[in-house]
Short mmCIF file of C-alpha atoms in Angstrom, two decimals:
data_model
loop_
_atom_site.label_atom_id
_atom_site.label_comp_id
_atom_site.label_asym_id
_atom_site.label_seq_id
_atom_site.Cartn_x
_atom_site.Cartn_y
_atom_site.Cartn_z
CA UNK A 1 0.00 0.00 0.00
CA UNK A 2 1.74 3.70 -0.96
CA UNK A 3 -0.80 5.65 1.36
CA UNK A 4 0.48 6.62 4.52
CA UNK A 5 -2.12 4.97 7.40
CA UNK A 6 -2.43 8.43 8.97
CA UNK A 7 -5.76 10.67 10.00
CA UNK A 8 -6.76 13.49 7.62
CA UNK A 9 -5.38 15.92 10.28
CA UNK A 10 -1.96 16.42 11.20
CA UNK A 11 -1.63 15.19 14.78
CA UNK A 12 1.73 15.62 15.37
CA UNK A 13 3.94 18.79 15.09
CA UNK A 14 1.03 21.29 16.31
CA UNK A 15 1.38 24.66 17.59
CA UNK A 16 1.75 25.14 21.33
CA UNK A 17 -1.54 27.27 21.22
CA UNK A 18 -0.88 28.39 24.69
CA UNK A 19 2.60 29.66 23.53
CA UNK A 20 0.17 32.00 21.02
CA UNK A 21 -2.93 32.72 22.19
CA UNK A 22 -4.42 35.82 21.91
CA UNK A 23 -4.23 35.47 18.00
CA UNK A 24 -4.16 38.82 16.51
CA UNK A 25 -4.29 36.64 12.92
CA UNK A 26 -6.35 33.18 12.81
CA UNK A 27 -4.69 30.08 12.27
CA UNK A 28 -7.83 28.49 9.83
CA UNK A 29 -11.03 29.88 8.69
CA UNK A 30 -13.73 27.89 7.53
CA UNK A 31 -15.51 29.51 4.40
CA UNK A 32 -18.31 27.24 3.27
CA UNK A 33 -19.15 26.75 -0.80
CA UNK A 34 -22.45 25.11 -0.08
CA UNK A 35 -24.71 24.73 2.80
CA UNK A 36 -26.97 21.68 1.09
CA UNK A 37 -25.92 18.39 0.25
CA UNK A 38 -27.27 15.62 -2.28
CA UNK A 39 -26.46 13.13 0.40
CA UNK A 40 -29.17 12.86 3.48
CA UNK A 41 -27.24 10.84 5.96
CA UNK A 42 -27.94 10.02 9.38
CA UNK A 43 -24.72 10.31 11.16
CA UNK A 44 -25.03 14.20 9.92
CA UNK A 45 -27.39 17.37 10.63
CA UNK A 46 -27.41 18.39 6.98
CA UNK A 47 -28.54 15.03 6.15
CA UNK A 48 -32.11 15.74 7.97
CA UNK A 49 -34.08 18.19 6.14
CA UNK A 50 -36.92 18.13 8.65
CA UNK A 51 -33.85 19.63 11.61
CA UNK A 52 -32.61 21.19 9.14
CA UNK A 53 -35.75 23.39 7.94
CA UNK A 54 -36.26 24.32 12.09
CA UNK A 55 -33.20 26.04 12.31
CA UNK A 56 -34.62 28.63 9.34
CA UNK A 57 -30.76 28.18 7.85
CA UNK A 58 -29.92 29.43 3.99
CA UNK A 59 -29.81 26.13 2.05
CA UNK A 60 -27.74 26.84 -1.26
CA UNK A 61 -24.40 27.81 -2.47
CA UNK A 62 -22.37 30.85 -1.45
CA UNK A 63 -22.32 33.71 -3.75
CA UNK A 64 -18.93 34.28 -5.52
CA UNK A 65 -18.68 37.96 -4.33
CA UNK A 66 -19.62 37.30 -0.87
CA UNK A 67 -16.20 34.66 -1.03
CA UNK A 68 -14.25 37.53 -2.80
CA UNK A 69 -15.00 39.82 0.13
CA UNK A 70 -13.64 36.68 2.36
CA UNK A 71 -10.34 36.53 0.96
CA UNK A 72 -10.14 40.17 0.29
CA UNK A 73 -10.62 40.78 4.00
CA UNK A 74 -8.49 38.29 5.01
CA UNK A 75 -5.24 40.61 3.69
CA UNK A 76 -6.25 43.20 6.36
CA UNK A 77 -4.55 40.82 8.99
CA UNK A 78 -1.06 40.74 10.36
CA UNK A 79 0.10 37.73 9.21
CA UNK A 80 -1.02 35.20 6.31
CA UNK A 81 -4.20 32.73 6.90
CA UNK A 82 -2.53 29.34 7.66
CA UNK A 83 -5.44 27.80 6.12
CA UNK A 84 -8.57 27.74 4.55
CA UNK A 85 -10.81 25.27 4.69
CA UNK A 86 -13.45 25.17 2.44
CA UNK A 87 -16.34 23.08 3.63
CA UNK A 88 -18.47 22.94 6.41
CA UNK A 89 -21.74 22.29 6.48
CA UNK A 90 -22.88 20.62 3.38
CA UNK A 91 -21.05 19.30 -0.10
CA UNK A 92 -19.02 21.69 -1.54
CA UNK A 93 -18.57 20.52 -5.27
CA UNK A 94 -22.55 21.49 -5.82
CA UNK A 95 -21.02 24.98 -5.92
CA UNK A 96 -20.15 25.06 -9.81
CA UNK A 97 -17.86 28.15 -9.16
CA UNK A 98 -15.35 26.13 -6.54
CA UNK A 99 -12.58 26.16 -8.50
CA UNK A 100 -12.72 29.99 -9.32
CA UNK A 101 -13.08 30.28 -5.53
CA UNK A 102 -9.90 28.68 -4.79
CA UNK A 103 -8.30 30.25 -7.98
CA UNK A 104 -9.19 33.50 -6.37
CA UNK A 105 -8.17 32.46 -2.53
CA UNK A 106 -4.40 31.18 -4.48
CA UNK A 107 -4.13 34.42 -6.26
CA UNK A 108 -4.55 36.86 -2.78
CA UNK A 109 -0.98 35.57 -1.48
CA UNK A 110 -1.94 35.77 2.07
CA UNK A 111 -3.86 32.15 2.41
CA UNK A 112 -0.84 29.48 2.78
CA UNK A 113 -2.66 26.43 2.26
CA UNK A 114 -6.31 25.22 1.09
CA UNK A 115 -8.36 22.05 1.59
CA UNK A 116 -11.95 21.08 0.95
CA UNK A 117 -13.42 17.73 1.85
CA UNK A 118 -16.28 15.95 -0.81
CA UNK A 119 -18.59 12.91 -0.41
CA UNK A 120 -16.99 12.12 -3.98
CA UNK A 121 -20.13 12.32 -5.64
CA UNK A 122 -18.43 14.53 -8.16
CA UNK A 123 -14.71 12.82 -8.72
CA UNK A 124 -15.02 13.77 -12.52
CA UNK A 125 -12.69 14.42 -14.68
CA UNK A 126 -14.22 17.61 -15.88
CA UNK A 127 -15.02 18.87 -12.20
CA UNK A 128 -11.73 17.95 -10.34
CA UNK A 129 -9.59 18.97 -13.86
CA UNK A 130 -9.99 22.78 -12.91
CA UNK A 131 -9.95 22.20 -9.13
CA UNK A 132 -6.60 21.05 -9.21
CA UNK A 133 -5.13 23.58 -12.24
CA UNK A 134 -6.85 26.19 -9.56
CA UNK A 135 -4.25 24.88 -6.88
CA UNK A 136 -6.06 23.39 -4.32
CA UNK A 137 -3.57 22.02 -1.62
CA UNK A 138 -5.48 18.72 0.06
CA UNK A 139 -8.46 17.25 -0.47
CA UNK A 140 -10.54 15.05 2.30
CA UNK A 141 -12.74 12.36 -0.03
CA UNK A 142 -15.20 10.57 2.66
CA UNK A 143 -15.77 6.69 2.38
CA UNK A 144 -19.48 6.04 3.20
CA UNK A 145 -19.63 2.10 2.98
CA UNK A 146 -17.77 -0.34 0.46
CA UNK A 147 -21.40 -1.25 -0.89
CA UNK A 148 -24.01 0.50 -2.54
CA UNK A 149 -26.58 -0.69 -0.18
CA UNK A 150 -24.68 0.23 2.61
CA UNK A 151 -24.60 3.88 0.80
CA UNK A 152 -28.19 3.49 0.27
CA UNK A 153 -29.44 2.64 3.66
CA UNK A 154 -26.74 5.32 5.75
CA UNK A 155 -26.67 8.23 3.06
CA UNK A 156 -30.52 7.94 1.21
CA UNK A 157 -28.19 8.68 -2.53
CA UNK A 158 -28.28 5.82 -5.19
CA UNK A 159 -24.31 5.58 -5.18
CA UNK A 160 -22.49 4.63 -8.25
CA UNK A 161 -19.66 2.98 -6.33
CA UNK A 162 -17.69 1.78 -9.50
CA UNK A 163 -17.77 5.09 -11.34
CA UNK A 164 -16.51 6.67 -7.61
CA UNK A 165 -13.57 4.25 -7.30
CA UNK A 166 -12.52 5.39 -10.59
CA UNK A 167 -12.64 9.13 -9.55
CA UNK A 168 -10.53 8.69 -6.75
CA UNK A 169 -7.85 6.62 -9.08
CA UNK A 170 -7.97 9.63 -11.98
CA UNK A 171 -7.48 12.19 -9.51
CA UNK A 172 -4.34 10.47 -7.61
CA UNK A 173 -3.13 9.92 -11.19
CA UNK A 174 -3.27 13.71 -11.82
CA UNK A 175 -2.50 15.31 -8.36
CA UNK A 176 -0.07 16.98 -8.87
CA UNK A 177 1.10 19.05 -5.67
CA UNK A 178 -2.56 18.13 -4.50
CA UNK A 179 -2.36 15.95 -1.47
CA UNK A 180 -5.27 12.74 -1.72
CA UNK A 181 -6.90 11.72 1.53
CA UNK A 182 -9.46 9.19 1.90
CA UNK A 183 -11.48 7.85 4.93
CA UNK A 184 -14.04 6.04 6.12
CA UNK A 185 -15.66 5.41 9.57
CA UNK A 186 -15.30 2.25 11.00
CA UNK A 187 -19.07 1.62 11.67
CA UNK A 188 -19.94 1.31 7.73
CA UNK A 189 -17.84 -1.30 7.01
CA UNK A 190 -16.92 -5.51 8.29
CA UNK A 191 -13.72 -6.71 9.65
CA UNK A 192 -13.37 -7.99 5.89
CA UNK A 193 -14.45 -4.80 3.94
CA UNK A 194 -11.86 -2.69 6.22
CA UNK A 195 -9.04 -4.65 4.19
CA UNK A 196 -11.19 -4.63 0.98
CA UNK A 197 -11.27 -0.36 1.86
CA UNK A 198 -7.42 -0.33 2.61
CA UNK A 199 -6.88 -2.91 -1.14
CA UNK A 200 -9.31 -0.46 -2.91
CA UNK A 201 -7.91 3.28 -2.59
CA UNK A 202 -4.43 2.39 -0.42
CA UNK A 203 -2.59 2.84 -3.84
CA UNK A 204 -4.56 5.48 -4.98
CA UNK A 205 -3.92 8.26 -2.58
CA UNK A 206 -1.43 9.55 -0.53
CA UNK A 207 -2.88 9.19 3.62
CA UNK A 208 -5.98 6.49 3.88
CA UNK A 209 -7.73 5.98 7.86
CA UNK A 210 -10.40 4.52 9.39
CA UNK A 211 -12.18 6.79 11.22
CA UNK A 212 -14.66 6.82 14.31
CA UNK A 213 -18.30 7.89 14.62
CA UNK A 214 -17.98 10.86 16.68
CA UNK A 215 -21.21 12.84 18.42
CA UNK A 216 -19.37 16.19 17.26
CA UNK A 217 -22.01 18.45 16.29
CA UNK A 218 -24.02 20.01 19.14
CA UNK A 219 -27.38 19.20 20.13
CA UNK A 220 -27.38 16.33 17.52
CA UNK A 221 -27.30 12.60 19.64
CA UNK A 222 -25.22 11.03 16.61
CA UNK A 223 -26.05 7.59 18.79
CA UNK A 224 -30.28 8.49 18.59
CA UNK A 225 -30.01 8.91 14.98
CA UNK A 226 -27.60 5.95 13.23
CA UNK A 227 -28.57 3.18 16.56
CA UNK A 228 -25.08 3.33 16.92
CA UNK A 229 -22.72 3.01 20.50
CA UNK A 230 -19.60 5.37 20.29
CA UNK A 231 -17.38 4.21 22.70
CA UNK A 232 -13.96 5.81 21.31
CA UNK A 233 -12.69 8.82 20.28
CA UNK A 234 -12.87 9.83 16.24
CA UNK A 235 -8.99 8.77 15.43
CA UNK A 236 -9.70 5.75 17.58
CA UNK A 237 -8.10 7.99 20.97
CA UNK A 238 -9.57 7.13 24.23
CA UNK A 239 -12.69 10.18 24.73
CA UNK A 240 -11.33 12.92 27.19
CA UNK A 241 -12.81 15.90 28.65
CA UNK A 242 -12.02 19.67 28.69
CA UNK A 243 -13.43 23.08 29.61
CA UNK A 244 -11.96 24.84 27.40
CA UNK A 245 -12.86 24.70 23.30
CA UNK A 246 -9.02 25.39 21.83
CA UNK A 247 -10.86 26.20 18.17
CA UNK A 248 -12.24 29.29 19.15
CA UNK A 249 -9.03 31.05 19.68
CA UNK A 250 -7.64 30.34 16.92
CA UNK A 251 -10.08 30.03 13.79
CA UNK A 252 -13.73 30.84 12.50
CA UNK A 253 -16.69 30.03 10.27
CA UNK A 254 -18.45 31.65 7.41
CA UNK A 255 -21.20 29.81 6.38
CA UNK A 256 -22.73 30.01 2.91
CA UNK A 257 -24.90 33.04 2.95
CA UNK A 258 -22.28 34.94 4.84
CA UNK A 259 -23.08 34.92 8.33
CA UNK A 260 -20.18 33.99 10.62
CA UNK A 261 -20.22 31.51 12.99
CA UNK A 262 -17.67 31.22 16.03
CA UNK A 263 -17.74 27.25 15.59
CA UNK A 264 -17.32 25.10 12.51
CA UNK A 265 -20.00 22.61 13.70
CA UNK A 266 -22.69 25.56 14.29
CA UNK A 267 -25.18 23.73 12.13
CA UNK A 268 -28.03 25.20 13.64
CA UNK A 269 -26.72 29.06 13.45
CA UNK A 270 -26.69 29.74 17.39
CA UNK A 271 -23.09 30.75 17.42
CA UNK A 272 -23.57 33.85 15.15
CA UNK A 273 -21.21 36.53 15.87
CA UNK A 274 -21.50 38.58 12.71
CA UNK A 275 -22.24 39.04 9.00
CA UNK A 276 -19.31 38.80 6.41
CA UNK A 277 -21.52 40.95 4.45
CA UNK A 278 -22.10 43.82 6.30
CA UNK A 279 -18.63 43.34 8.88
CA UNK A 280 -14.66 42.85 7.69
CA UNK A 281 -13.64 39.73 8.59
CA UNK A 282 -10.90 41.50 11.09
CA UNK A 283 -13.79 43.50 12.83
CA UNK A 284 -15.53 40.15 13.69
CA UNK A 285 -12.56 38.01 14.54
CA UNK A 286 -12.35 40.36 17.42
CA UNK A 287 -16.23 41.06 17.86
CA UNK A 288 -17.19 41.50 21.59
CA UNK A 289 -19.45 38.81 20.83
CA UNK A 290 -15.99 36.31 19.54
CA UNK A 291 -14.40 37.55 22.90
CA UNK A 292 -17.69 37.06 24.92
CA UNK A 293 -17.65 33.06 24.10
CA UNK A 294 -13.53 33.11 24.45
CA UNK A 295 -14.10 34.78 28.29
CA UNK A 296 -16.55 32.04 29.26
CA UNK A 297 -14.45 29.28 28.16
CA UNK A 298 -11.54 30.99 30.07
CA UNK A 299 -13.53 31.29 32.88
CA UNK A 300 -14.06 27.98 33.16
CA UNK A 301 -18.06 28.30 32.12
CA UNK A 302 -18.35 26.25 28.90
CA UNK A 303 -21.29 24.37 30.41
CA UNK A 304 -23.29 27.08 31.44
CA UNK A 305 -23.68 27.92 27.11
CA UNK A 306 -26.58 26.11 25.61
CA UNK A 307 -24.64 25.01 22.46
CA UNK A 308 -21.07 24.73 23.53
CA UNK A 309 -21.51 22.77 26.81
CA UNK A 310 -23.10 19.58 25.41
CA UNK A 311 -19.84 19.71 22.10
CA UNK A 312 -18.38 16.42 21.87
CA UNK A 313 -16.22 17.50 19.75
CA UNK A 314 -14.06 18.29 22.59
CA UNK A 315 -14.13 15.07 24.08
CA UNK A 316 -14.04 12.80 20.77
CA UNK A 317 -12.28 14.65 18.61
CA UNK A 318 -9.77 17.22 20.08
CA UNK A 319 -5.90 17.53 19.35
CA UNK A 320 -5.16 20.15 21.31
CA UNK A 321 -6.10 21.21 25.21
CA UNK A 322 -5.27 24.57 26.76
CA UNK A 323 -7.54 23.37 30.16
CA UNK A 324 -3.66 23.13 32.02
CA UNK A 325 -2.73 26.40 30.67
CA UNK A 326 -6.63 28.46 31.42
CA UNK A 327 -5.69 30.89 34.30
CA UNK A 328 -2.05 32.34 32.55
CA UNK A 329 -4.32 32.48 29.72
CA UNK A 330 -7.46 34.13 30.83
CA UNK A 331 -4.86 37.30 32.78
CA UNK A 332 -3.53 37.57 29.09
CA UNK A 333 -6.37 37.57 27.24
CA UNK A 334 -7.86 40.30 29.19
CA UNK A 335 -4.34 42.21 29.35
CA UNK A 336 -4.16 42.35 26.01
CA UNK A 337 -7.66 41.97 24.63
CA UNK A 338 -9.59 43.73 27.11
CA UNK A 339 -7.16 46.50 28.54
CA UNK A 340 -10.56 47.97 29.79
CA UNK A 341 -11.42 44.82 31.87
CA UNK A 342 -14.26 44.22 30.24
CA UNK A 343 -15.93 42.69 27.73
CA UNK A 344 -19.78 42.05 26.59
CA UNK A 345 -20.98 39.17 28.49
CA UNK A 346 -23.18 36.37 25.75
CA UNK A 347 -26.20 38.26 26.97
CA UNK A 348 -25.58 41.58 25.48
CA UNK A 349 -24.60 43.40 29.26
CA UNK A 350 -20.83 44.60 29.53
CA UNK A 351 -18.86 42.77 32.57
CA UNK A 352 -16.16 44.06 34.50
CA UNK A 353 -13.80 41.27 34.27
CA UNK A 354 -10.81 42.30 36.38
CA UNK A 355 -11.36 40.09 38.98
CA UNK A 356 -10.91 37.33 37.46
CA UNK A 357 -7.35 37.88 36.33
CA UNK A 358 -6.75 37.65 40.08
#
């Protein structure tokens, strides 16, 4: 096998956040090129129109000159955008104008690195052809069964699973720089299918893993929804425990009709701390609403918020924890965020936050 057997994310060699933090620049912003998704699976939010439709969120593709104002904003920081990732909530190759999004993102010079991740759905020759000539740096392709009945009954999409092994095979073949990662949760396949997954795309791109369900998005019970028992973590890691959500201090979301969210897994919009549209991207990276959610995690008050306090992202899925490192962090984040000691609080009503440095 040529792949390396190695998660989609790099878990070794990270950033000492509490070495950086406050970020005056974000490590990774999330800009999302589509908020639907052909696929309606179970193990995932977008996958239930019925949620879905509650929440009131825009379904459809972003706009191309709400992205341009993205990346053009982005230049206003100090430093370059480690990376952006472009996906989030739904499938991003159903926006037809992805490839002169990341065309435009390469051009700006101050984005370092790009990645998407696709259901595969669209491996085409024609489709991934301009997505790689646009210089796209990684891209995630998720495994959703080695069948097409198991596609069928987890994803409700008639999967051609022939025509999608052959994607995946043309576009290691024609790469280029492009780094090829392919997964697949360990739940969706047998003991003899996980070899069959590891014979099928091992030589055909360049990291391959079997993944873990994880209950990641809040207020969705991943376990109600596929009958399924999660009992480890999502790159098969024992499940931990913090206070303290690392991912807010050092990245953000823009979701597809513009509004930002604090949280890459704010599927139902109740992290909202600004509009894209109407806001630079600077002005809301440090929003009193941005600092708001950062105080109460410093503060040790994560559970007392109605959308971050049940995450399990943070125990399934995190690679980094500041928890050790909260009170030097919370005296310097209100030294040199909040000079003023204070901040507004999550319900709108500033709070004089000097104390707690003490």
């Amino acid at each position: 096998m040529k792949a390396q057997l190695k998660p989609r994310i790099n878990l070794e060699g990270r950033t000492a956040l509490e070495t950086v933090i406050p970020l005056s620049t974000p490590f990774v912003v999330f800009a999302d090129p589509a908020s639907s998704c052909n696929f309606k699976c179970s193990f995932c939010p977008t996958g239930h129109r019925d949620m879905i439709a509650e929440t009131g969120r825009y379904q459809g593709v972003m706009k191309f000159d709400v992205f341009q104002k993205i990346i053009d904003d982005l230049g206003a920081f100090d430093k370059p955008i480690k990376v952006l990732r472009m996906y989030k909530d739904g499938e991003p190759f159903l926006n037809k104008r992805l490839a002169d999004m990341i065309a435009y993102a390469k051009k700006a010079k101050h984005i370092e690195y790009i990645d998407t991740t696709t259901n595969g759905t669209f491996l085409t020759p024609e489709r991934l052809g301009p997505i790689l000539e646009a210089g796209l740096d990684k891209i995630n392709i998720s495994v959703d069964g080695m069948t097409e009945e198991t596609y069928a009954q987890f994803t409700g999409f008639k999967f051609d699973f022939k025509k999608f092994v052959n994607g995946v095979k043309w576009l290691y073949d024609n790469r280029g720089t492009c780094e090829v990662v392919v997964k697949i949760p360990g739940e969706l396949i047998t003991a003899d299918q996980r070899q069959e997954f590891f014979d099928t795309f091992g030589d055909h791109c360049d990291r391959i893993f079997v993944e873990n369900f994880a209950p990641c998005w809040p207020e969705f019970d991943i376990e109600e929804h596929t009958g399924i028992k999660i009992s480890k973590g999502i790159y098969q890691q024992d499940i931990g425990d913090t206070d303290t959500c690392p991912y807010i201090f050092y990245g953000f979301s823009v979701n597809a009709d513009g509004l930002v969210s604090s949280c890459f897994l704010d599927w139902g919009r109740k992290l909202i701390i600004g509009d894209v549209r109407l806001q630079s991207m600077k002005d809301i990276w440090n929003s009193d609403k941005m600092n708001a959610l950062r105080l109460q995690h410093l503060e040790g008050r994560r559970r007392q918020n109605g959308v971050c306090g049940n995450c399990g992202q943070l125990s399934h899925c995190l690679p980094d924890s500041i928890d050790a490192h909260r009170p030097a962090l919370l005296k310097k984040f209100i030294d040199v965020v909040n000079p003023d000691r204070s901040v507004v609080a999550p319900g709108g009503t500033r709070k004089v936050v000097a104390e707690a440095a003490e």
